[in-house]
Amino acid sequence: FGLVWDGDSTETCSGKYGEYLRVNNPHKLSLYLASHMPVLIWDEAAEAEFIRSNGLGFPVRSINEAVDIASGIDELQYSILVKNVESFASKLNSGYFTNTAVSNL
């Protein structure tokens, strides 16, 4: 798993960097997905619902919850995540999203 977490606490993403994560799409999120890695992301991050709804990982409230999920996921659940991430990564790495945005302009 790639971890999208920022701030000054393991209990929540607090401080100025945590607040920024509420509105930002961090580069490391795209990097993890392009590298075929499911992600664990703070549940109040701007991209948390996107990750959940596309089956690309799990939004988490704390680092402890992230550890619990990563260590407790079964093989079938993980293989489904990886399949979803691989499909998304293929589009991301081929420029699909950029090309679609430019075409729509």
PDB file of C-alpha atoms in Angstrom:
ATOM      1  CA  PHE A   1       0.000   0.000   0.000  1.00  0.00           C
ATOM      2  CA  GLY A   2       0.984   3.610  -0.593  1.00  0.00           C
ATOM      3  CA  LEU A   3       0.157   5.905   2.313  1.00  0.00           C
ATOM      4  CA  VAL A   4      -1.274   9.366   1.579  1.00  0.00           C
ATOM      5  CA  TRP A   5      -0.936  11.058   4.959  1.00  0.00           C
ATOM      6  CA  ASP A   6       0.390  14.427   5.997  1.00  0.00           C
ATOM      7  CA  GLY A   7       0.350  16.530   9.115  1.00  0.00           C
ATOM      8  CA  ASP A   8       1.763  16.517  12.598  1.00  0.00           C
ATOM      9  CA  SER A   9      -0.129  13.581  14.158  1.00  0.00           C
ATOM     10  CA  THR A  10      -0.697   9.876  13.634  1.00  0.00           C
ATOM     11  CA  GLU A  11      -4.273  10.211  14.887  1.00  0.00           C
ATOM     12  CA  THR A  12      -5.413  12.625  12.161  1.00  0.00           C
ATOM     13  CA  CYS A  13      -3.898  14.815   9.477  1.00  0.00           C
ATOM     14  CA  SER A  14      -3.654  18.008  11.488  1.00  0.00           C
ATOM     15  CA  GLY A  15      -1.733  21.226  11.115  1.00  0.00           C
ATOM     16  CA  LYS A  16      -1.233  23.233   7.949  1.00  0.00           C
ATOM     17  CA  TYR A  17      -0.229  20.211   5.842  1.00  0.00           C
ATOM     18  CA  GLY A  18      -3.205  18.217   7.047  1.00  0.00           C
ATOM     19  CA  GLU A  19      -5.518  21.085   6.175  1.00  0.00           C
ATOM     20  CA  TYR A  20      -3.933  21.321   2.733  1.00  0.00           C
ATOM     21  CA  LEU A  21      -4.643  17.616   2.152  1.00  0.00           C
ATOM     22  CA  ARG A  22      -8.363  18.426   2.481  1.00  0.00           C
ATOM     23  CA  VAL A  23      -8.233  20.406  -0.789  1.00  0.00           C
ATOM     24  CA  ASN A  24      -5.155  19.091  -2.601  1.00  0.00           C
ATOM     25  CA  ASN A  25      -4.600  16.181  -4.966  1.00  0.00           C
ATOM     26  CA  PRO A  26      -1.075  15.210  -3.868  1.00  0.00           C
ATOM     27  CA  HIS A  27       1.437  14.044  -6.446  1.00  0.00           C
ATOM     28  CA  LYS A  28       2.282  10.998  -4.355  1.00  0.00           C
ATOM     29  CA  LEU A  29      -1.283   9.712  -4.817  1.00  0.00           C
ATOM     30  CA  SER A  30      -0.823   9.670  -8.590  1.00  0.00           C
ATOM     31  CA  LEU A  31       2.657   8.207  -8.200  1.00  0.00           C
ATOM     32  CA  TYR A  32       1.389   5.325  -6.055  1.00  0.00           C
ATOM     33  CA  LEU A  33      -1.441   4.580  -8.478  1.00  0.00           C
ATOM     34  CA  ALA A  34       0.821   4.840 -11.534  1.00  0.00           C
ATOM     35  CA  SER A  35       3.127   2.368  -9.759  1.00  0.00           C
ATOM     36  CA  HIS A  36       0.224  -0.085  -9.362  1.00  0.00           C
ATOM     37  CA  MET A  37      -0.042   0.372  -5.591  1.00  0.00           C
ATOM     38  CA  PRO A  38      -3.397   0.507  -3.793  1.00  0.00           C
ATOM     39  CA  VAL A  39      -3.511   3.400  -1.345  1.00  0.00           C
ATOM     40  CA  LEU A  40      -4.497   4.177   2.200  1.00  0.00           C
ATOM     41  CA  ILE A  41      -5.585   7.812   2.387  1.00  0.00           C
ATOM     42  CA  TRP A  42      -6.812  10.058   5.193  1.00  0.00           C
ATOM     43  CA  ASP A  43     -10.606   9.852   5.227  1.00  0.00           C
ATOM     44  CA  GLU A  44     -10.980  13.650   5.164  1.00  0.00           C
ATOM     45  CA  ALA A  45      -8.607  14.143   2.222  1.00  0.00           C
ATOM     46  CA  ALA A  46     -10.009  15.665  -0.965  1.00  0.00           C
ATOM     47  CA  GLU A  47      -9.427  12.417  -2.873  1.00  0.00           C
ATOM     48  CA  ALA A  48     -10.732   9.974  -0.216  1.00  0.00           C
ATOM     49  CA  GLU A  49     -14.149   9.470  -1.820  1.00  0.00           C
ATOM     50  CA  PHE A  50     -12.542   9.025  -5.248  1.00  0.00           C
ATOM     51  CA  ILE A  51     -10.333   6.253  -3.862  1.00  0.00           C
ATOM     52  CA  ARG A  52     -13.272   4.560  -2.131  1.00  0.00           C
ATOM     53  CA  SER A  53     -15.702   4.790  -5.062  1.00  0.00           C
ATOM     54  CA  ASN A  54     -13.167   3.504  -7.582  1.00  0.00           C
ATOM     55  CA  GLY A  55     -11.961   0.627  -5.401  1.00  0.00           C
ATOM     56  CA  LEU A  56      -8.363   1.889  -5.409  1.00  0.00           C
ATOM     57  CA  GLY A  57      -7.746   1.583  -1.671  1.00  0.00           C
ATOM     58  CA  PHE A  58      -9.194   2.642   1.650  1.00  0.00           C
ATOM     59  CA  PRO A  59      -9.822   5.953   3.377  1.00  0.00           C
ATOM     60  CA  VAL A  60      -8.596   5.742   6.986  1.00  0.00           C
ATOM     61  CA  ARG A  61      -9.087   7.899  10.064  1.00  0.00           C
ATOM     62  CA  SER A  62      -5.681   7.197  11.668  1.00  0.00           C
ATOM     63  CA  ILE A  63      -2.331   5.529  11.083  1.00  0.00           C
ATOM     64  CA  ASN A  64      -3.428   2.755  13.457  1.00  0.00           C
ATOM     65  CA  GLU A  65      -6.447   2.070  11.250  1.00  0.00           C
ATOM     66  CA  ALA A  66      -4.161   2.016   8.201  1.00  0.00           C
ATOM     67  CA  VAL A  67      -1.941  -0.585   9.859  1.00  0.00           C
ATOM     68  CA  ASP A  68      -4.977  -2.673  10.833  1.00  0.00           C
ATOM     69  CA  ILE A  69      -6.345  -2.624   7.283  1.00  0.00           C
ATOM     70  CA  ALA A  70      -2.999  -3.377   5.653  1.00  0.00           C
ATOM     71  CA  SER A  71      -2.274  -6.270   7.992  1.00  0.00           C
ATOM     72  CA  GLY A  72      -5.825  -7.636   8.033  1.00  0.00           C
ATOM     73  CA  ILE A  73      -6.805  -7.617   4.367  1.00  0.00           C
ATOM     74  CA  ASP A  74      -7.303 -11.052   2.873  1.00  0.00           C
ATOM     75  CA  GLU A  75      -5.829 -12.239  -0.400  1.00  0.00           C
ATOM     76  CA  LEU A  76      -9.092 -11.974  -2.359  1.00  0.00           C
ATOM     77  CA  GLN A  77      -9.784  -8.394  -1.239  1.00  0.00           C
ATOM     78  CA  TYR A  78      -6.217  -7.390  -2.053  1.00  0.00           C
ATOM     79  CA  SER A  79      -6.310  -9.006  -5.506  1.00  0.00           C
ATOM     80  CA  ILE A  80      -9.506  -7.068  -6.315  1.00  0.00           C
ATOM     81  CA  LEU A  81      -7.821  -3.825  -5.268  1.00  0.00           C
ATOM     82  CA  VAL A  82      -4.762  -4.599  -7.366  1.00  0.00           C
ATOM     83  CA  LYS A  83      -6.917  -5.380 -10.403  1.00  0.00           C
ATOM     84  CA  ASN A  84      -8.740  -2.048 -10.018  1.00  0.00           C
ATOM     85  CA  VAL A  85      -5.462  -0.177  -9.561  1.00  0.00           C
ATOM     86  CA  GLU A  86      -3.866  -1.870 -12.577  1.00  0.00           C
ATOM     87  CA  SER A  87      -6.763  -0.813 -14.801  1.00  0.00           C
ATOM     88  CA  PHE A  88      -6.573   2.753 -13.476  1.00  0.00           C
ATOM     89  CA  ALA A  89      -2.758   2.822 -13.766  1.00  0.00           C
ATOM     90  CA  SER A  90      -2.967   1.783 -17.399  1.00  0.00           C
ATOM     91  CA  LYS A  91      -5.149   4.802 -18.147  1.00  0.00           C
ATOM     92  CA  LEU A  92      -3.016   7.100 -16.025  1.00  0.00           C
ATOM     93  CA  ASN A  93       0.268   5.966 -17.575  1.00  0.00           C
ATOM     94  CA  SER A  94      -1.021   6.176 -21.145  1.00  0.00           C
ATOM     95  CA  GLY A  95      -2.182   9.780 -20.767  1.00  0.00           C
ATOM     96  CA  TYR A  96      -5.857   8.883 -21.032  1.00  0.00           C
ATOM     97  CA  PHE A  97      -7.002  11.470 -18.498  1.00  0.00           C
ATOM     98  CA  THR A  98      -4.889  14.287 -19.961  1.00  0.00           C
ATOM     99  CA  ASN A  99      -5.981  13.458 -23.498  1.00  0.00           C
ATOM    100  CA  THR A 100      -9.625  13.306 -22.441  1.00  0.00           C
ATOM    101  CA  ALA A 101      -9.390  16.683 -20.688  1.00  0.00           C
ATOM    102  CA  VAL A 102      -7.737  18.288 -23.727  1.00  0.00           C
ATOM    103  CA  SER A 103     -10.299  16.752 -26.088  1.00  0.00           C
ATOM    104  CA  ASN A 104     -13.130  18.072 -23.927  1.00  0.00           C
ATOM    105  CA  LEU A 105     -11.715  21.579 -24.139  1.00  0.00           C
TER     106      LEU A 105
END
